[in-house]
Amino acid sequence: MKQDYFSSNNIKYIDYKDIEILKKFINPSGRIMSHKRTGVTSKNQRKLAMAIKQARFMGLLPFVAK
Amino acid sequence: MENIDINDRIYEVGYLLVPTIPEEEVPGNHGNLKELIISYGGEIVSDEIPRRLNLAYTMSKVVQNVKSKFDTAYFGWVKFSMASDKILELKKKLDIDSNIIRFLLIKTVKENTIAAKRFISRDVTHKRVMFSKETELKESVPINEEEIDKEIDAMVEN
């Protein structure tokens, strides 16, 4: 069983500016990894998805990577 | 007093400035934005001066019927507290600003949200012990240096 990355690192608020963390949860083509692959709790997966989408809007992360 | 607390929320505005602005004027633009927030009764919690970055994709913005494309921009952010009824006025003001390619206005928390770069993923208690040791070392170093300097001076004089 994979542990929740955010609760094990004591991260309460997932920030869209923290690209280094968010990059761990996107696949090479830029898509958000599934809940099954990340092992993150449902609550944090929703927050994670939101943060990645906000980072994409600000041009920090790609919508599609080649 | 309680009413004020309820209405005051923590917000964060992240924004991209057009890359055509010279590097020296960027802090000025950032200051203007902070003044704008203060003028609406906001209180700055924390901020970061915009720095140039390569955008993940090309963005376009239409100013006066001219569409311009951007591959780089200055990204900066300000975290502030403001009454919830004033935030819409601020948003309207930011919409008009021609120097901003786009901005993101979100609700957030007062605490620092950017996590430390290096993690020790095993357990937190272990990490705390390590930090306390480091601080002890840092505290003891300057005293030692002074003592060593004195000793060296004494030896040189001899």
PDB file of C-alpha atoms in Angstrom:
ATOM      1  CA  MET A   1       0.000   0.000   0.000  1.00  0.00           C
ATOM      2  CA  LYS A   2       1.328   3.415  -0.988  1.00  0.00           C
ATOM      3  CA  GLN A   3       1.044   6.148   1.626  1.00  0.00           C
ATOM      4  CA  ASP A   4      -0.500   9.552   1.085  1.00  0.00           C
ATOM      5  CA  TYR A   5       2.357  11.871   0.080  1.00  0.00           C
ATOM      6  CA  PHE A   6       0.766  14.988   1.524  1.00  0.00           C
ATOM      7  CA  SER A   7      -0.160  13.718   4.960  1.00  0.00           C
ATOM      8  CA  SER A   8       3.172  11.914   5.370  1.00  0.00           C
ATOM      9  CA  ASN A   9       5.016  15.163   4.553  1.00  0.00           C
ATOM     10  CA  ASN A  10       2.640  17.202   6.707  1.00  0.00           C
ATOM     11  CA  ILE A  11       1.368  19.375   3.843  1.00  0.00           C
ATOM     12  CA  LYS A  12      -2.029  20.803   4.746  1.00  0.00           C
ATOM     13  CA  TYR A  13      -2.519  23.155   1.838  1.00  0.00           C
ATOM     14  CA  ILE A  14      -1.531  22.113  -1.672  1.00  0.00           C
ATOM     15  CA  ASP A  15      -0.183  25.219  -3.381  1.00  0.00           C
ATOM     16  CA  TYR A  16      -0.325  25.700  -7.148  1.00  0.00           C
ATOM     17  CA  LYS A  17       3.054  27.506  -7.048  1.00  0.00           C
ATOM     18  CA  ASP A  18       4.846  24.449  -5.710  1.00  0.00           C
ATOM     19  CA  ILE A  19       5.594  23.018  -9.138  1.00  0.00           C
ATOM     20  CA  GLU A  20       8.278  20.616  -7.947  1.00  0.00           C
ATOM     21  CA  ILE A  21       5.703  18.724  -5.898  1.00  0.00           C
ATOM     22  CA  LEU A  22       2.968  18.916  -8.527  1.00  0.00           C
ATOM     23  CA  LYS A  23       5.316  17.571 -11.218  1.00  0.00           C
ATOM     24  CA  LYS A  24       5.465  14.290  -9.340  1.00  0.00           C
ATOM     25  CA  PHE A  25       1.776  13.791 -10.009  1.00  0.00           C
ATOM     26  CA  ILE A  26       1.640  14.390 -13.752  1.00  0.00           C
ATOM     27  CA  ASN A  27       2.661  11.826 -16.335  1.00  0.00           C
ATOM     28  CA  PRO A  28       5.124  12.534 -19.182  1.00  0.00           C
ATOM     29  CA  SER A  29       2.352  13.793 -21.443  1.00  0.00           C
ATOM     30  CA  GLY A  30       1.188  16.244 -18.795  1.00  0.00           C
ATOM     31  CA  ARG A  31      -1.958  14.469 -17.630  1.00  0.00           C
ATOM     32  CA  ILE A  32      -2.900  14.244 -13.962  1.00  0.00           C
ATOM     33  CA  MET A  33      -2.111  10.793 -12.579  1.00  0.00           C
ATOM     34  CA  SER A  34      -5.020   8.703 -11.441  1.00  0.00           C
ATOM     35  CA  HIS A  35      -5.983   8.283  -7.839  1.00  0.00           C
ATOM     36  CA  LYS A  36      -4.954   4.645  -8.160  1.00  0.00           C
ATOM     37  CA  ARG A  37      -1.380   5.503  -9.176  1.00  0.00           C
ATOM     38  CA  THR A  38      -0.778   8.396  -6.758  1.00  0.00           C
ATOM     39  CA  GLY A  39      -2.012   6.640  -3.621  1.00  0.00           C
ATOM     40  CA  VAL A  40      -3.205  10.013  -2.316  1.00  0.00           C
ATOM     41  CA  THR A  41      -6.376  10.209  -0.215  1.00  0.00           C
ATOM     42  CA  SER A  42      -9.532  11.222  -2.060  1.00  0.00           C
ATOM     43  CA  LYS A  43      -9.654  14.548  -0.253  1.00  0.00           C
ATOM     44  CA  ASN A  44      -6.078  15.394  -1.189  1.00  0.00           C
ATOM     45  CA  GLN A  45      -6.471  14.078  -4.732  1.00  0.00           C
ATOM     46  CA  ARG A  46      -9.238  16.612  -5.311  1.00  0.00           C
ATOM     47  CA  LYS A  47      -7.066  19.403  -3.903  1.00  0.00           C
ATOM     48  CA  LEU A  48      -4.128  18.167  -5.972  1.00  0.00           C
ATOM     49  CA  ALA A  49      -6.174  18.181  -9.172  1.00  0.00           C
ATOM     50  CA  MET A  50      -7.315  21.732  -8.402  1.00  0.00           C
ATOM     51  CA  ALA A  51      -3.731  22.887  -7.756  1.00  0.00           C
ATOM     52  CA  ILE A  52      -2.475  21.325 -10.997  1.00  0.00           C
ATOM     53  CA  LYS A  53      -5.265  22.997 -12.967  1.00  0.00           C
ATOM     54  CA  GLN A  54      -4.465  26.364 -11.385  1.00  0.00           C
ATOM     55  CA  ALA A  55      -0.772  25.896 -12.211  1.00  0.00           C
ATOM     56  CA  ARG A  56      -1.711  25.063 -15.801  1.00  0.00           C
ATOM     57  CA  PHE A  57      -3.765  28.229 -16.094  1.00  0.00           C
ATOM     58  CA  MET A  58      -0.796  30.305 -14.957  1.00  0.00           C
ATOM     59  CA  GLY A  59       1.511  28.619 -17.458  1.00  0.00           C
ATOM     60  CA  LEU A  60       3.581  26.894 -14.775  1.00  0.00           C
ATOM     61  CA  LEU A  61       2.620  23.424 -15.956  1.00  0.00           C
ATOM     62  CA  PRO A  62       1.673  22.283 -19.463  1.00  0.00           C
ATOM     63  CA  PHE A  63      -1.812  21.217 -20.532  1.00  0.00           C
ATOM     64  CA  VAL A  64      -0.188  18.813 -22.981  1.00  0.00           C
ATOM     65  CA  ALA A  65       3.496  17.991 -23.132  1.00  0.00           C
ATOM     66  CA  LYS A  66       5.090  16.533 -26.209  1.00  0.00           C
TER      67      LYS A  66
ATOM     68  CA  MET B   1     -14.653  43.234  15.998  1.00  0.00           C
ATOM     69  CA  GLU B   2     -16.086  39.792  15.295  1.00  0.00           C
ATOM     70  CA  ASN B   3     -17.870  41.022  12.190  1.00  0.00           C
ATOM     71  CA  ILE B   4     -14.618  42.296  10.737  1.00  0.00           C
ATOM     72  CA  ASP B   5     -13.001  38.933  11.303  1.00  0.00           C
ATOM     73  CA  ILE B   6     -15.783  37.107   9.519  1.00  0.00           C
ATOM     74  CA  ASN B   7     -15.648  39.388   6.502  1.00  0.00           C
ATOM     75  CA  ASP B   8     -11.878  39.472   6.239  1.00  0.00           C
ATOM     76  CA  ARG B   9     -10.666  36.583   4.174  1.00  0.00           C
ATOM     77  CA  ILE B  10      -7.205  35.604   3.041  1.00  0.00           C
ATOM     78  CA  TYR B  11      -6.767  35.816  -0.709  1.00  0.00           C
ATOM     79  CA  GLU B  12      -3.904  35.361  -3.058  1.00  0.00           C
ATOM     80  CA  VAL B  13      -3.421  36.891  -6.454  1.00  0.00           C
ATOM     81  CA  GLY B  14      -0.886  35.308  -8.777  1.00  0.00           C
ATOM     82  CA  TYR B  15      -0.269  37.190 -11.992  1.00  0.00           C
ATOM     83  CA  LEU B  16       1.764  37.202 -15.176  1.00  0.00           C
ATOM     84  CA  LEU B  17       3.229  40.494 -16.365  1.00  0.00           C
ATOM     85  CA  VAL B  18       3.976  41.068 -20.044  1.00  0.00           C
ATOM     86  CA  PRO B  19       7.645  40.354 -20.884  1.00  0.00           C
ATOM     87  CA  THR B  20       7.961  43.663 -22.775  1.00  0.00           C
ATOM     88  CA  ILE B  21       8.396  45.535 -19.486  1.00  0.00           C
ATOM     89  CA  PRO B  22      12.090  46.172 -18.734  1.00  0.00           C
ATOM     90  CA  GLU B  23      13.494  44.203 -15.814  1.00  0.00           C
ATOM     91  CA  GLU B  24      14.043  47.346 -13.689  1.00  0.00           C
ATOM     92  CA  GLU B  25      10.385  48.392 -13.816  1.00  0.00           C
ATOM     93  CA  VAL B  26       9.031  45.055 -12.622  1.00  0.00           C
ATOM     94  CA  PRO B  27       9.395  45.783  -8.858  1.00  0.00           C
ATOM     95  CA  GLY B  28       7.625  49.108  -9.501  1.00  0.00           C
ATOM     96  CA  ASN B  29       4.683  47.316 -11.079  1.00  0.00           C
ATOM     97  CA  HIS B  30       4.605  44.914  -8.154  1.00  0.00           C
ATOM     98  CA  GLY B  31       4.580  47.875  -5.737  1.00  0.00           C
ATOM     99  CA  ASN B  32       1.692  49.457  -7.618  1.00  0.00           C
ATOM    100  CA  LEU B  33      -0.338  46.280  -7.252  1.00  0.00           C
ATOM    101  CA  LYS B  34       0.359  46.164  -3.516  1.00  0.00           C
ATOM    102  CA  GLU B  35      -0.697  49.807  -3.177  1.00  0.00           C
ATOM    103  CA  LEU B  36      -3.884  49.005  -5.093  1.00  0.00           C
ATOM    104  CA  ILE B  37      -4.651  46.194  -2.648  1.00  0.00           C
ATOM    105  CA  ILE B  38      -3.956  48.472   0.331  1.00  0.00           C
ATOM    106  CA  SER B  39      -6.192  51.169  -1.193  1.00  0.00           C
ATOM    107  CA  TYR B  40      -9.089  48.677  -1.053  1.00  0.00           C
ATOM    108  CA  GLY B  41      -8.456  48.123   2.641  1.00  0.00           C
ATOM    109  CA  GLY B  42      -6.352  45.007   2.188  1.00  0.00           C
ATOM    110  CA  GLU B  43      -3.461  43.958   4.360  1.00  0.00           C
ATOM    111  CA  ILE B  44      -0.442  42.319   2.727  1.00  0.00           C
ATOM    112  CA  VAL B  45       0.450  39.004   4.336  1.00  0.00           C
ATOM    113  CA  SER B  46       3.299  37.915   2.070  1.00  0.00           C
ATOM    114  CA  ASP B  47       4.436  38.445  -1.504  1.00  0.00           C
ATOM    115  CA  GLU B  48       7.067  37.614  -4.057  1.00  0.00           C
ATOM    116  CA  ILE B  49       8.577  39.991  -6.598  1.00  0.00           C
ATOM    117  CA  PRO B  50       7.852  38.819 -10.168  1.00  0.00           C
ATOM    118  CA  ARG B  51      10.591  36.863 -11.839  1.00  0.00           C
ATOM    119  CA  ARG B  52      10.921  35.881 -15.445  1.00  0.00           C
ATOM    120  CA  LEU B  53       9.948  32.379 -16.442  1.00  0.00           C
ATOM    121  CA  ASN B  54       9.319  30.427 -19.599  1.00  0.00           C
ATOM    122  CA  LEU B  55       5.645  29.646 -19.939  1.00  0.00           C
ATOM    123  CA  ALA B  56       4.609  26.045 -20.416  1.00  0.00           C
ATOM    124  CA  TYR B  57       2.589  27.069 -23.483  1.00  0.00           C
ATOM    125  CA  THR B  58       2.049  30.151 -25.598  1.00  0.00           C
ATOM    126  CA  MET B  59      -0.508  32.604 -24.231  1.00  0.00           C
ATOM    127  CA  SER B  60      -2.235  35.348 -26.133  1.00  0.00           C
ATOM    128  CA  LYS B  61      -3.844  38.561 -25.001  1.00  0.00           C
ATOM    129  CA  VAL B  62      -5.840  41.089 -26.979  1.00  0.00           C
ATOM    130  CA  VAL B  63      -5.130  44.731 -26.121  1.00  0.00           C
ATOM    131  CA  GLN B  64      -6.901  47.376 -28.198  1.00  0.00           C
ATOM    132  CA  ASN B  65      -7.715  44.912 -30.988  1.00  0.00           C
ATOM    133  CA  VAL B  66      -4.097  43.776 -31.236  1.00  0.00           C
ATOM    134  CA  LYS B  67      -3.491  40.161 -30.401  1.00  0.00           C
ATOM    135  CA  SER B  68      -0.050  39.482 -28.994  1.00  0.00           C
ATOM    136  CA  LYS B  69       1.498  36.140 -28.115  1.00  0.00           C
ATOM    137  CA  PHE B  70       3.772  35.468 -25.182  1.00  0.00           C
ATOM    138  CA  ASP B  71       6.228  32.646 -24.489  1.00  0.00           C
ATOM    139  CA  THR B  72       7.808  34.220 -21.416  1.00  0.00           C
ATOM    140  CA  ALA B  73       6.382  36.332 -18.609  1.00  0.00           C
ATOM    141  CA  TYR B  74       7.094  37.675 -15.144  1.00  0.00           C
ATOM    142  CA  PHE B  75       5.285  35.624 -12.532  1.00  0.00           C
ATOM    143  CA  GLY B  76       4.637  37.177  -9.121  1.00  0.00           C
ATOM    144  CA  TRP B  77       2.104  36.798  -6.338  1.00  0.00           C
ATOM    145  CA  VAL B  78       0.703  38.660  -3.346  1.00  0.00           C
ATOM    146  CA  LYS B  79      -1.104  37.123  -0.403  1.00  0.00           C
ATOM    147  CA  PHE B  80      -3.379  39.504   1.449  1.00  0.00           C
ATOM    148  CA  SER B  81      -6.436  39.771   3.655  1.00  0.00           C
ATOM    149  CA  MET B  82      -9.387  41.767   2.439  1.00  0.00           C
ATOM    150  CA  ALA B  83     -13.077  42.227   3.098  1.00  0.00           C
ATOM    151  CA  SER B  84     -15.028  39.853   0.880  1.00  0.00           C
ATOM    152  CA  ASP B  85     -17.174  42.613  -0.650  1.00  0.00           C
ATOM    153  CA  LYS B  86     -14.139  44.541  -1.894  1.00  0.00           C
ATOM    154  CA  ILE B  87     -12.575  41.669  -3.781  1.00  0.00           C
ATOM    155  CA  LEU B  88     -14.858  42.023  -6.793  1.00  0.00           C
ATOM    156  CA  GLU B  89     -13.817  45.648  -7.233  1.00  0.00           C
ATOM    157  CA  LEU B  90     -10.180  44.578  -7.126  1.00  0.00           C
ATOM    158  CA  LYS B  91     -10.869  41.918  -9.740  1.00  0.00           C
ATOM    159  CA  LYS B  92     -12.449  44.469 -12.064  1.00  0.00           C
ATOM    160  CA  LYS B  93      -9.424  46.706 -11.674  1.00  0.00           C
ATOM    161  CA  LEU B  94      -7.064  43.844 -12.497  1.00  0.00           C
ATOM    162  CA  ASP B  95      -9.150  42.910 -15.555  1.00  0.00           C
ATOM    163  CA  ILE B  96      -8.510  46.341 -17.053  1.00  0.00           C
ATOM    164  CA  ASP B  97      -4.740  46.334 -16.427  1.00  0.00           C
ATOM    165  CA  SER B  98      -2.968  45.971 -19.782  1.00  0.00           C
ATOM    166  CA  ASN B  99       0.346  44.907 -18.225  1.00  0.00           C
ATOM    167  CA  ILE B 100      -1.146  41.716 -16.811  1.00  0.00           C
ATOM    168  CA  ILE B 101      -1.456  38.811 -19.240  1.00  0.00           C
ATOM    169  CA  ARG B 102      -3.640  36.909 -16.798  1.00  0.00           C
ATOM    170  CA  PHE B 103      -4.116  36.547 -13.081  1.00  0.00           C
ATOM    171  CA  LEU B 104      -5.450  33.995 -10.638  1.00  0.00           C
ATOM    172  CA  LEU B 105      -7.392  35.186  -7.620  1.00  0.00           C
ATOM    173  CA  ILE B 106      -7.931  32.446  -5.052  1.00  0.00           C
ATOM    174  CA  LYS B 107      -8.900  31.992  -1.439  1.00  0.00           C
ATOM    175  CA  THR B 108      -6.090  30.605   0.676  1.00  0.00           C
ATOM    176  CA  VAL B 109      -4.770  30.253   4.237  1.00  0.00           C
ATOM    177  CA  LYS B 110      -2.598  32.630   6.229  1.00  0.00           C
ATOM    178  CA  GLU B 111       0.187  30.119   6.847  1.00  0.00           C
ATOM    179  CA  ASN B 112       3.089  29.746   4.478  1.00  0.00           C
ATOM    180  CA  THR B 113       1.869  27.241   1.892  1.00  0.00           C
ATOM    181  CA  ILE B 114       5.112  26.538   0.055  1.00  0.00           C
ATOM    182  CA  ALA B 115       6.602  23.432   1.605  1.00  0.00           C
ATOM    183  CA  ALA B 116      10.304  23.153   2.361  1.00  0.00           C
ATOM    184  CA  LYS B 117      12.273  21.863  -0.603  1.00  0.00           C
ATOM    185  CA  ARG B 118      13.821  18.759   0.939  1.00  0.00           C
ATOM    186  CA  PHE B 119      11.735  16.202   2.702  1.00  0.00           C
ATOM    187  CA  ILE B 120      12.612  13.405   5.011  1.00  0.00           C
ATOM    188  CA  SER B 121       9.659  11.270   4.216  1.00  0.00           C
ATOM    189  CA  ARG B 122      10.017   8.734   7.027  1.00  0.00           C
ATOM    190  CA  ASP B 123       8.872  10.555  10.155  1.00  0.00           C
ATOM    191  CA  VAL B 124       8.559  14.091  11.348  1.00  0.00           C
ATOM    192  CA  THR B 125      10.009  13.570  14.821  1.00  0.00           C
ATOM    193  CA  HIS B 126      13.306  12.443  13.345  1.00  0.00           C
ATOM    194  CA  LYS B 127      13.403  15.589  11.207  1.00  0.00           C
ATOM    195  CA  ARG B 128      12.799  17.817  14.220  1.00  0.00           C
ATOM    196  CA  VAL B 129      15.679  16.269  16.117  1.00  0.00           C
ATOM    197  CA  MET B 130      17.961  16.926  13.173  1.00  0.00           C
ATOM    198  CA  PHE B 131      16.900  20.545  12.921  1.00  0.00           C
ATOM    199  CA  SER B 132      17.502  21.199  16.601  1.00  0.00           C
ATOM    200  CA  LYS B 133      20.998  19.746  16.284  1.00  0.00           C
ATOM    201  CA  GLU B 134      21.719  22.017  13.341  1.00  0.00           C
ATOM    202  CA  THR B 135      20.629  25.104  15.251  1.00  0.00           C
ATOM    203  CA  GLU B 136      22.790  24.116  18.197  1.00  0.00           C
ATOM    204  CA  LEU B 137      25.750  23.768  15.889  1.00  0.00           C
ATOM    205  CA  LYS B 138      25.077  27.164  14.303  1.00  0.00           C
ATOM    206  CA  GLU B 139      24.882  28.791  17.708  1.00  0.00           C
ATOM    207  CA  SER B 140      28.105  27.243  18.901  1.00  0.00           C
ATOM    208  CA  VAL B 141      30.098  28.047  15.747  1.00  0.00           C
ATOM    209  CA  PRO B 142      30.511  31.846  16.135  1.00  0.00           C
ATOM    210  CA  ILE B 143      31.726  31.497  19.744  1.00  0.00           C
ATOM    211  CA  ASN B 144      34.303  28.955  18.653  1.00  0.00           C
ATOM    212  CA  GLU B 145      35.472  31.175  15.804  1.00  0.00           C
ATOM    213  CA  GLU B 146      36.076  34.092  18.130  1.00  0.00           C
ATOM    214  CA  GLU B 147      37.969  31.891  20.544  1.00  0.00           C
ATOM    215  CA  ILE B 148      40.068  30.451  17.749  1.00  0.00           C
ATOM    216  CA  ASP B 149      40.822  33.915  16.411  1.00  0.00           C
ATOM    217  CA  LYS B 150      41.985  35.028  19.825  1.00  0.00           C
ATOM    218  CA  GLU B 151      44.131  31.937  20.187  1.00  0.00           C
ATOM    219  CA  ILE B 152      45.692  32.472  16.771  1.00  0.00           C
ATOM    220  CA  ASP B 153      46.385  36.115  17.580  1.00  0.00           C
ATOM    221  CA  ALA B 154      48.029  35.093  20.827  1.00  0.00           C
ATOM    222  CA  MET B 155      50.182  32.549  19.014  1.00  0.00           C
ATOM    223  CA  VAL B 156      51.195  35.047  16.313  1.00  0.00           C
ATOM    224  CA  GLU B 157      52.168  37.605  18.935  1.00  0.00           C
ATOM    225  CA  ASN B 158      54.289  34.982  20.697  1.00  0.00           C
TER     226      ASN B 158
END
